[in-house]
């Protein structure tokens, strides 16, 4: 299982790995379910991925891709420029470093144009939410239909991006003169009125830059939450401060065996979209439904130690990273899965077909196992979009918010009656939310 390092708000980043199953949880194996690797691959869009340290207890640099030149702490800068399409993901938690510390932690994301020409940056979708009060971790059913349902800031942010929303906080266009910098984000993570005093902020942005730019996410304390630091204060911190500490636990090398520390991500990951048509191995046109009473599943966000026997690691690689942070972007937080299923019924009679997302027991051996009774840990909470034509051939676009425990078999998202020799197209889209723990599966079942 994945043991979770949690604070007051349940930040479920995968940290530790072992094969122990919780006591009194019976393993229920799905005998008639065949695991398949997910076709396709991640694209090459770079993602500024700021998630370490997740719990920020000190001012400093969280992630900087600026050049090392003229910096007091060159080791804190990764020298990676962005141009064209790129994304930004930031997910951090604040609490007072001492009992009497009443200051507010601000999270700043600065963007710099190093060139001699003006650069234009366009923001397509963007959202940033606090755990308190924007998106508390409320109790929700396993499946709830609706597009404005969420539990936790990661769930809410990814739901907004899935629906292509841009908060008013974010400008659609930013003009950066030659050699200058601008703030993309300058927002507090307030804790003073909370009991216990702890809060988190999740942010995701999809952008395009007309020229090369550098980025940095930074942490700075202010006496109040209505007094954001100035651009010059952020620039001074960037030039003079080191990495924020204390640091998270360093990761286990990928080739090591035994107990695994995945670590948290701080660097530039490669890939923001896994888009594919799920088809038969012998055809790129159709996906033949399973025989009656049988099923097949595709792994989602599979990772080292949790490929479900497919030997497929979907984790986004790191283009640059700090040595004490994750070797790859475990969990693929913010990555959009865009999956199309061109279902085909080859039989001479009607067949009822179901599609579901589930959270099986994490393992490396081939198979799908669930738990009964379910443990208490929530391993997935996020919004899923499905598109299909119903049994009356009427186009449907539906959103479902899912909350799943470890080892939980998901409820059906789509149920279709397929006439003989018919085809039906189903699309499933979601952004992997940061308050989740991989892997999951997408399952097609014929009743």
Short mmCIF file of C-alpha atoms in Angstrom, two decimals:
data_model
loop_
_atom_site.label_atom_id
_atom_site.label_comp_id
_atom_site.label_asym_id
_atom_site.label_seq_id
_atom_site.Cartn_x
_atom_site.Cartn_y
_atom_site.Cartn_z
CA UNK A 1 0.00 0.00 0.00
CA UNK A 2 0.94 3.64 -0.04
CA UNK A 3 1.39 5.09 3.40
CA UNK A 4 0.40 8.74 3.32
CA UNK A 5 2.16 11.71 4.84
CA UNK A 6 -0.78 13.87 5.87
CA UNK A 7 -1.24 17.08 7.77
CA UNK A 8 -4.54 18.63 8.84
CA UNK A 9 -5.76 18.72 5.28
CA UNK A 10 -5.38 15.29 3.64
CA UNK A 11 -2.61 15.88 1.13
CA UNK A 12 -2.29 12.38 -0.32
CA UNK A 13 1.01 12.57 -2.16
CA UNK A 14 2.57 9.12 -2.64
CA UNK A 15 5.56 8.98 -0.29
CA UNK A 16 6.16 5.49 1.10
CA UNK A 17 5.69 2.16 -0.57
CA UNK A 18 5.22 -1.31 0.92
CA UNK A 19 3.18 -4.39 0.05
CA UNK A 20 1.34 -4.68 3.37
CA UNK A 21 -2.44 -4.87 3.30
CA UNK A 22 -4.40 -3.36 6.19
CA UNK A 23 -5.44 -5.91 8.78
CA UNK A 24 -9.02 -7.24 8.51
CA UNK A 25 -9.26 -6.17 4.84
CA UNK A 26 -10.05 -9.18 2.68
CA UNK A 27 -8.63 -9.07 -0.87
CA UNK A 28 -11.33 -9.60 -3.51
CA UNK A 29 -9.78 -10.63 -6.84
CA UNK A 30 -11.55 -9.95 -10.14
CA UNK A 31 -11.05 -13.22 -12.00
CA UNK A 32 -12.66 -12.17 -15.29
CA UNK A 33 -10.85 -8.88 -15.74
CA UNK A 34 -7.91 -8.60 -18.15
CA UNK A 35 -5.37 -5.78 -17.59
CA UNK A 36 -4.16 -3.94 -20.68
CA UNK A 37 -1.48 -1.26 -20.96
CA UNK A 38 -2.79 2.14 -21.99
CA UNK A 39 -2.03 2.90 -25.63
CA UNK A 40 -0.40 6.17 -26.60
CA UNK A 41 1.98 8.25 -24.51
CA UNK A 42 2.43 11.59 -22.81
CA UNK A 43 3.01 14.59 -25.04
CA UNK A 44 6.12 16.77 -24.71
CA UNK A 45 4.66 19.95 -23.16
CA UNK A 46 6.88 21.06 -20.24
CA UNK A 47 5.24 21.60 -16.84
CA UNK A 48 6.67 23.83 -14.13
CA UNK A 49 5.98 21.44 -11.26
CA UNK A 50 6.25 22.94 -7.76
CA UNK A 51 5.29 20.52 -4.95
CA UNK A 52 8.37 20.28 -2.69
CA UNK A 53 8.55 21.03 0.12
CA UNK A 54 4.83 20.44 0.29
CA UNK A 55 4.67 21.74 3.86
CA UNK A 56 6.42 25.12 3.70
CA UNK A 57 7.89 26.17 7.05
CA UNK A 58 10.43 28.72 5.87
CA UNK A 59 10.88 31.53 3.37
CA UNK A 60 12.88 30.90 0.24
CA UNK A 61 12.84 29.43 -3.23
CA UNK A 62 10.44 26.57 -3.87
CA UNK A 63 11.39 26.11 -7.53
CA UNK A 64 13.45 28.30 -9.84
CA UNK A 65 14.27 27.68 -13.49
CA UNK A 66 16.25 30.95 -13.68
CA UNK A 67 19.91 30.89 -14.76
CA UNK A 68 22.47 30.50 -11.98
CA UNK A 69 24.33 33.73 -12.91
CA UNK A 70 24.40 36.52 -10.32
CA UNK A 71 22.56 34.46 -7.71
CA UNK A 72 23.80 34.09 -4.13
CA UNK A 73 22.68 30.45 -4.14
CA UNK A 74 23.24 29.13 -7.70
CA UNK A 75 22.31 25.56 -6.66
CA UNK A 76 18.71 26.76 -6.20
CA UNK A 77 18.31 27.61 -9.91
CA UNK A 78 17.82 25.01 -12.65
CA UNK A 79 18.40 27.17 -15.78
CA UNK A 80 15.45 26.01 -17.89
CA UNK A 81 13.69 28.36 -20.30
CA UNK A 82 10.06 28.03 -21.43
CA UNK A 83 8.80 29.06 -24.86
CA UNK A 84 5.55 28.29 -26.65
CA UNK A 85 3.09 26.07 -24.73
CA UNK A 86 3.80 25.23 -21.10
CA UNK A 87 1.87 24.64 -17.87
CA UNK A 88 2.36 25.62 -14.24
CA UNK A 89 1.42 23.41 -11.29
CA UNK A 90 1.95 24.47 -7.67
CA UNK A 91 0.63 22.68 -4.59
CA UNK A 92 1.84 23.76 -1.13
CA UNK A 93 0.73 23.79 2.52
CA UNK A 94 1.42 26.40 5.21
CA UNK A 95 1.36 26.34 9.00
CA UNK A 96 3.17 28.48 11.61
CA UNK A 97 6.74 27.39 12.21
CA UNK A 98 6.25 28.22 15.91
CA UNK A 99 3.14 28.46 18.09
CA UNK A 100 3.25 32.26 18.30
CA UNK A 101 4.07 32.92 14.65
CA UNK A 102 1.14 34.99 13.33
CA UNK A 103 2.60 35.86 9.94
CA UNK A 104 0.95 34.92 6.63
CA UNK A 105 2.84 32.89 4.06
CA UNK A 106 2.58 34.25 0.53
CA UNK A 107 3.11 32.12 -2.54
CA UNK A 108 4.56 34.02 -5.50
CA UNK A 109 5.21 32.86 -9.06
CA UNK A 110 7.45 35.23 -11.00
CA UNK A 111 8.06 35.20 -14.76
CA UNK A 112 11.07 36.88 -16.41
CA UNK A 113 11.78 37.91 -19.98
CA UNK A 114 15.57 37.70 -20.51
CA UNK A 115 15.51 38.86 -24.12
CA UNK A 116 15.86 42.25 -25.79
CA UNK A 117 12.33 42.00 -27.22
CA UNK A 118 8.91 42.26 -25.61
CA UNK A 119 7.32 38.90 -24.81
CA UNK A 120 3.58 38.22 -24.69
CA UNK A 121 2.24 35.46 -22.43
CA UNK A 122 -1.32 34.21 -22.96
CA UNK A 123 -3.25 32.42 -20.23
CA UNK A 124 -5.79 29.91 -21.54
CA UNK A 125 -7.05 28.24 -18.37
CA UNK A 126 -6.05 28.97 -14.78
CA UNK A 127 -7.32 28.41 -11.25
CA UNK A 128 -6.01 28.69 -7.70
CA UNK A 129 -7.88 27.64 -4.55
CA UNK A 130 -7.25 27.39 -0.83
CA UNK A 131 -8.31 24.42 1.21
CA UNK A 132 -9.93 26.85 3.68
CA UNK A 133 -12.38 28.39 2.82
CA UNK A 134 -12.42 27.78 -0.96
CA UNK A 135 -12.50 23.98 -1.09
CA UNK A 136 -12.70 22.17 2.26
CA UNK A 137 -12.39 18.40 2.40
CA UNK A 138 -16.08 17.69 2.87
CA UNK A 139 -17.59 14.21 2.87
CA UNK A 140 -19.08 13.33 -0.52
CA UNK A 141 -20.60 10.14 -1.94
CA UNK A 142 -18.50 7.81 -4.08
CA UNK A 143 -20.17 9.19 -7.20
CA UNK A 144 -21.99 12.52 -7.52
CA UNK A 145 -23.24 13.94 -10.83
CA UNK A 146 -22.54 17.61 -11.50
CA UNK A 147 -19.81 19.91 -12.77
CA UNK A 148 -19.44 22.12 -9.68
CA UNK A 149 -18.74 19.45 -7.05
CA UNK A 150 -15.41 19.25 -5.27
CA UNK A 151 -13.65 18.19 -2.08
CA UNK A 152 -10.27 19.80 -1.55
CA UNK A 153 -8.38 22.43 -3.56
CA UNK A 154 -6.81 19.90 -5.93
CA UNK A 155 -10.23 18.53 -6.85
CA UNK A 156 -11.65 22.02 -7.45
CA UNK A 157 -8.69 23.33 -9.47
CA UNK A 158 -8.59 20.32 -11.80
CA UNK A 159 -12.37 20.49 -12.25
CA UNK A 160 -12.05 24.10 -13.39
CA UNK A 161 -9.23 23.34 -15.83
CA UNK A 162 -11.15 20.33 -17.21
CA UNK A 163 -14.01 22.73 -18.00
CA UNK A 164 -11.57 25.23 -19.56
CA UNK A 165 -12.18 27.97 -17.00
CA UNK A 166 -9.94 30.92 -16.18
CA UNK A 167 -10.43 32.69 -12.87
CA UNK A 168 -10.70 36.47 -12.99
CA UNK A 169 -7.56 36.60 -10.83
CA UNK A 170 -5.53 35.67 -13.91
CA UNK A 171 -5.10 37.99 -16.90
CA UNK A 172 -5.68 36.51 -20.34
CA UNK A 173 -2.60 38.35 -21.64
CA UNK A 174 0.57 39.56 -19.94
CA UNK A 175 3.03 41.86 -21.71
CA UNK A 176 6.60 41.56 -20.38
CA UNK A 177 9.01 44.23 -21.67
CA UNK A 178 12.59 43.29 -22.51
CA UNK A 179 14.63 42.31 -19.46
CA UNK A 180 11.72 42.72 -17.03
CA UNK A 181 9.68 40.45 -14.76
CA UNK A 182 6.00 40.17 -13.80
CA UNK A 183 4.08 38.26 -11.12
CA UNK A 184 1.82 35.48 -12.40
CA UNK A 185 0.64 34.69 -8.87
CA UNK A 186 0.93 36.60 -5.60
CA UNK A 187 -1.54 35.09 -3.15
CA UNK A 188 -1.65 34.24 0.58
CA UNK A 189 -2.11 30.91 2.36
CA UNK A 190 -3.77 32.28 5.53
CA UNK A 191 -3.82 30.20 8.73
CA UNK A 192 -4.36 32.64 11.65
CA UNK A 193 -8.13 32.13 12.04
CA UNK A 194 -8.03 28.35 11.56
CA UNK A 195 -7.98 25.61 14.18
CA UNK A 196 -5.56 23.98 13.83
CA UNK A 197 -3.67 26.72 11.94
CA UNK A 198 -2.90 24.92 8.69
CA UNK A 199 -4.01 25.55 5.10
CA UNK A 200 -3.09 24.61 1.54
CA UNK A 201 -3.22 26.15 -1.93
CA UNK A 202 -3.43 24.38 -5.29
CA UNK A 203 -2.77 26.22 -8.58
CA UNK A 204 -2.78 25.18 -12.22
CA UNK A 205 -2.23 27.34 -15.33
CA UNK A 206 -2.04 26.65 -19.06
CA UNK A 207 -0.01 29.26 -20.93
CA UNK A 208 1.71 30.22 -24.17
CA UNK A 209 4.75 32.49 -24.43
CA UNK A 210 5.85 34.25 -27.61
CA UNK A 211 9.47 34.15 -26.43
CA UNK A 212 11.77 32.51 -23.93
CA UNK A 213 10.91 33.07 -20.25
CA UNK A 214 12.12 31.84 -16.85
CA UNK A 215 9.90 31.00 -13.89
CA UNK A 216 10.21 30.71 -10.11
CA UNK A 217 7.82 29.86 -7.29
CA UNK A 218 8.74 31.55 -4.02
CA UNK A 219 7.60 31.69 -0.39
CA UNK A 220 7.64 34.86 1.72
CA UNK A 221 6.09 35.84 5.06
CA UNK A 222 4.09 39.03 5.58
CA UNK A 223 2.57 40.40 8.78
CA UNK A 224 -0.96 40.35 7.36
CA UNK A 225 -2.81 38.54 4.57
CA UNK A 226 -3.88 41.78 2.87
CA UNK A 227 -0.34 43.04 2.23
CA UNK A 228 1.18 41.07 -0.67
CA UNK A 229 4.94 41.44 -1.26
CA UNK A 230 5.98 43.79 -4.03
CA UNK A 231 7.68 42.67 -7.24
CA UNK A 232 10.98 44.10 -6.00
CA UNK A 233 10.70 42.12 -2.73
CA UNK A 234 10.14 38.91 -4.68
CA UNK A 235 13.11 39.73 -6.95
CA UNK A 236 15.38 40.28 -3.93
CA UNK A 237 14.31 36.96 -2.44
CA UNK A 238 14.95 35.21 -5.76
CA UNK A 239 18.46 36.64 -6.06
CA UNK A 240 19.56 36.27 -2.42
CA UNK A 241 17.71 33.38 -0.76
CA UNK A 242 18.35 29.64 -0.87
CA UNK A 243 15.84 26.79 -1.19
CA UNK A 244 13.04 26.81 1.38
CA UNK A 245 13.71 24.45 4.28
CA UNK A 246 13.17 22.09 6.02
CA UNK A 247 13.19 19.82 2.99
CA UNK A 248 10.99 16.79 2.27
CA UNK A 249 12.38 13.27 2.57
CA UNK A 250 14.75 12.50 -0.35
CA UNK A 251 13.55 9.86 -2.83
CA UNK A 252 14.65 6.26 -3.28
CA UNK A 253 16.52 5.70 -6.58
CA UNK A 254 14.19 4.11 -9.19
CA UNK A 255 16.32 0.95 -9.50
CA UNK A 256 16.28 0.25 -5.73
CA UNK A 257 14.06 -2.45 -4.21
CA UNK A 258 12.21 -2.71 -0.90
CA UNK A 259 10.63 0.21 0.89
CA UNK A 260 10.26 3.09 -1.56
CA UNK A 261 10.20 6.81 -0.87
CA UNK A 262 8.83 8.43 -4.02
CA UNK A 263 9.49 11.96 -2.80
CA UNK A 264 7.74 15.11 -3.91
CA UNK A 265 8.30 16.96 -7.16
CA UNK A 266 10.27 20.17 -7.71
CA UNK A 267 11.42 20.69 -11.27
CA UNK A 268 10.16 20.63 -14.85
CA UNK A 269 8.22 17.53 -15.86
CA UNK A 270 7.58 16.55 -19.46
CA UNK A 271 3.99 15.99 -20.54
CA UNK A 272 0.58 17.49 -19.70
CA UNK A 273 -1.71 15.27 -21.82
CA UNK A 274 -2.17 11.54 -22.47
CA UNK A 275 -4.56 11.41 -25.42
CA UNK A 276 -5.35 8.12 -27.13
CA UNK A 277 -7.97 6.01 -28.87
CA UNK A 278 -8.36 2.70 -27.06
CA UNK A 279 -8.71 0.07 -29.78
CA UNK A 280 -8.14 -3.62 -30.42
CA UNK A 281 -4.55 -4.68 -30.93
CA UNK A 282 -5.52 -5.88 -34.42
CA UNK A 283 -7.36 -2.68 -35.36
CA UNK A 284 -7.02 1.04 -34.89
CA UNK A 285 -10.72 1.59 -35.62
CA UNK A 286 -12.74 -0.39 -33.06
CA UNK A 287 -12.68 -1.62 -29.46
CA UNK A 288 -14.50 -4.95 -29.33
CA UNK A 289 -16.52 -5.24 -26.12
CA UNK A 290 -15.74 -8.12 -23.71
CA UNK A 291 -17.70 -11.36 -23.74
CA UNK A 292 -20.73 -11.49 -21.45
CA UNK A 293 -19.72 -11.53 -17.79
CA UNK A 294 -16.17 -10.46 -18.54
CA UNK A 295 -14.20 -7.20 -18.48
CA UNK A 296 -10.93 -5.57 -19.44
CA UNK A 297 -9.20 -2.63 -17.79
CA UNK A 298 -6.53 -0.04 -18.61
CA UNK A 299 -4.13 1.26 -15.97
CA UNK A 300 -4.24 4.98 -15.19
CA UNK A 301 -1.26 6.84 -13.69
CA UNK A 302 0.66 3.60 -13.21
CA UNK A 303 4.10 4.03 -11.62
CA UNK A 304 7.15 2.13 -10.39
CA UNK A 305 5.93 -0.41 -7.87
CA UNK A 306 2.35 -0.03 -9.09
CA UNK A 307 2.06 -1.10 -12.73
CA UNK A 308 -0.66 -3.70 -11.94
CA UNK A 309 1.41 -6.18 -13.90
CA UNK A 310 1.30 -4.24 -17.18
CA UNK A 311 4.98 -3.18 -16.83
CA UNK A 312 3.83 0.24 -18.01
CA UNK A 313 5.12 3.27 -16.10
CA UNK A 314 3.07 6.31 -17.17
CA UNK A 315 4.84 8.75 -14.85
CA UNK A 316 6.01 11.97 -16.49
CA UNK A 317 9.84 12.18 -16.66
CA UNK A 318 11.71 15.14 -15.19
CA UNK A 319 13.65 17.41 -17.54
CA UNK A 320 15.34 19.17 -14.60
CA UNK A 321 14.98 18.62 -10.84
CA UNK A 322 16.66 19.21 -7.49
CA UNK A 323 18.76 16.24 -6.31
CA UNK A 324 16.65 15.71 -3.15
CA UNK A 325 13.28 15.66 -4.96
CA UNK A 326 11.33 13.05 -6.94
CA UNK A 327 13.04 11.35 -9.87
CA UNK A 328 9.81 11.60 -11.89
CA UNK A 329 6.39 13.22 -11.48
CA UNK A 330 4.77 10.33 -9.58
CA UNK A 331 0.99 10.62 -9.75
CA UNK A 332 1.04 12.79 -12.90
CA UNK A 333 -0.72 15.57 -10.97
CA UNK A 334 -2.40 17.92 -13.43
CA UNK A 335 -1.91 15.62 -16.42
CA UNK A 336 -5.07 15.30 -18.52
CA UNK A 337 -6.13 11.82 -19.58
CA UNK A 338 -8.24 12.09 -22.75
CA UNK A 339 -9.42 8.61 -23.70
CA UNK A 340 -11.72 7.63 -26.57
CA UNK A 341 -13.38 4.21 -26.72
CA UNK A 342 -14.89 3.26 -30.14
CA UNK A 343 -16.94 0.37 -28.74
CA UNK A 344 -18.10 -2.41 -31.11
CA UNK A 345 -20.60 -5.20 -30.42
CA UNK A 346 -19.79 -8.13 -32.77
CA UNK A 347 -22.61 -10.31 -31.42
CA UNK A 348 -26.00 -11.19 -32.86
CA UNK A 349 -27.89 -9.89 -29.84
CA UNK A 350 -28.05 -6.75 -27.72
CA UNK A 351 -25.33 -6.33 -25.11
CA UNK A 352 -25.28 -4.03 -22.06
CA UNK A 353 -21.88 -2.41 -21.58
CA UNK A 354 -20.63 -0.49 -18.53
CA UNK A 355 -17.65 1.85 -18.13
CA UNK A 356 -16.19 2.69 -14.72
CA UNK A 357 -13.09 4.09 -13.00
CA UNK A 358 -11.82 2.23 -9.91
CA UNK A 359 -8.96 2.33 -7.41
CA UNK A 360 -7.63 -1.25 -7.07
CA UNK A 361 -4.96 -2.38 -4.65
CA UNK A 362 -1.57 -1.07 -5.79
CA UNK A 363 0.66 -3.95 -6.90
CA UNK A 364 3.15 -4.97 -9.57
CA UNK A 365 1.73 -8.42 -10.29
CA UNK A 366 -0.89 -8.85 -13.00
CA UNK A 367 -4.44 -8.60 -11.75
CA UNK A 368 -7.19 -6.42 -10.30
CA UNK A 369 -7.79 -6.72 -6.56
CA UNK A 370 -10.22 -4.82 -4.34
CA UNK A 371 -10.66 -4.67 -0.55
CA UNK A 372 -13.56 -5.53 1.73
CA UNK A 373 -14.23 -3.79 4.04
CA UNK A 374 -12.73 -0.61 2.64
CA UNK A 375 -10.00 1.17 4.62
CA UNK A 376 -10.42 4.79 5.66
CA UNK A 377 -7.86 6.43 3.35
CA UNK A 378 -9.23 8.30 0.34
CA UNK A 379 -7.09 7.57 -2.70
CA UNK A 380 -8.98 9.49 -5.39
CA UNK A 381 -11.16 12.59 -5.39
CA UNK A 382 -11.75 14.41 -8.64
CA UNK A 383 -14.03 15.35 -11.53
CA UNK A 384 -14.48 13.10 -14.60
CA UNK A 385 -16.12 14.11 -17.89
CA UNK A 386 -17.86 11.57 -20.14
CA UNK A 387 -19.31 12.06 -23.64
CA UNK A 388 -21.45 9.55 -25.50
CA UNK A 389 -24.70 9.04 -27.40
CA UNK A 390 -27.32 7.41 -25.20
CA UNK A 391 -29.62 4.52 -26.16
CA UNK A 392 -31.85 7.00 -28.03
CA UNK A 393 -28.78 8.33 -29.89
CA UNK A 394 -28.97 11.66 -28.05
CA UNK A 395 -25.54 13.21 -27.35
CA UNK A 396 -24.73 13.36 -23.65
CA UNK A 397 -22.05 15.36 -21.81
CA UNK A 398 -21.88 14.47 -18.12
CA UNK A 399 -19.61 15.26 -15.19
CA UNK A 400 -19.15 12.99 -12.18
CA UNK A 401 -17.17 13.76 -9.05
CA UNK A 402 -15.61 10.55 -7.72
CA UNK A 403 -14.36 9.82 -4.20
CA UNK A 404 -12.73 6.42 -3.81
CA UNK A 405 -10.99 4.67 -0.95
CA UNK A 406 -7.98 2.44 -1.44
CA UNK A 407 -9.16 -0.83 -3.01
CA UNK A 408 -12.60 0.54 -3.99
CA UNK A 409 -14.46 -0.68 -7.05
CA UNK A 410 -16.03 2.31 -8.76
CA UNK A 411 -19.65 2.76 -9.77
CA UNK A 412 -20.57 2.80 -13.46
CA UNK A 413 -20.17 6.14 -15.25
CA UNK A 414 -21.78 5.00 -18.50
CA UNK A 415 -24.21 2.17 -19.25
CA UNK A 416 -25.09 1.51 -22.89
CA UNK A 417 -27.33 -0.97 -24.66
CA UNK A 418 -25.52 -1.90 -27.85
CA UNK A 419 -27.52 -3.50 -30.70
CA UNK A 420 -25.92 -6.28 -32.76
CA UNK A 421 -23.00 -5.21 -34.98
CA UNK A 422 -23.27 -1.63 -33.70
CA UNK A 423 -20.61 0.90 -32.74
CA UNK A 424 -20.76 3.57 -30.04
CA UNK A 425 -18.16 6.19 -29.25
CA UNK A 426 -17.45 7.06 -25.61
CA UNK A 427 -14.95 9.69 -24.41
CA UNK A 428 -13.55 9.90 -20.87
CA UNK A 429 -11.54 12.94 -19.73
CA UNK A 430 -10.07 13.99 -16.39
CA UNK A 431 -7.06 15.77 -14.95
CA UNK A 432 -5.26 13.68 -12.37
CA UNK A 433 -5.92 15.58 -9.11
CA UNK A 434 -3.16 16.32 -6.58
CA UNK A 435 -5.21 15.00 -3.66
CA UNK A 436 -5.11 11.47 -5.10
CA UNK A 437 -2.88 8.42 -4.93
CA UNK A 438 -2.24 6.19 -7.97
CA UNK A 439 -2.91 3.88 -9.67
CA UNK A 440 -6.48 3.73 -10.95
CA UNK A 441 -8.09 1.73 -13.78
CA UNK A 442 -10.66 2.36 -16.51
CA UNK A 443 -12.82 -0.74 -16.94
CA UNK A 444 -15.17 -1.90 -19.71
CA UNK A 445 -17.61 -4.63 -18.64
CA UNK A 446 -20.25 -6.56 -20.58
CA UNK A 447 -23.16 -7.71 -18.40
#
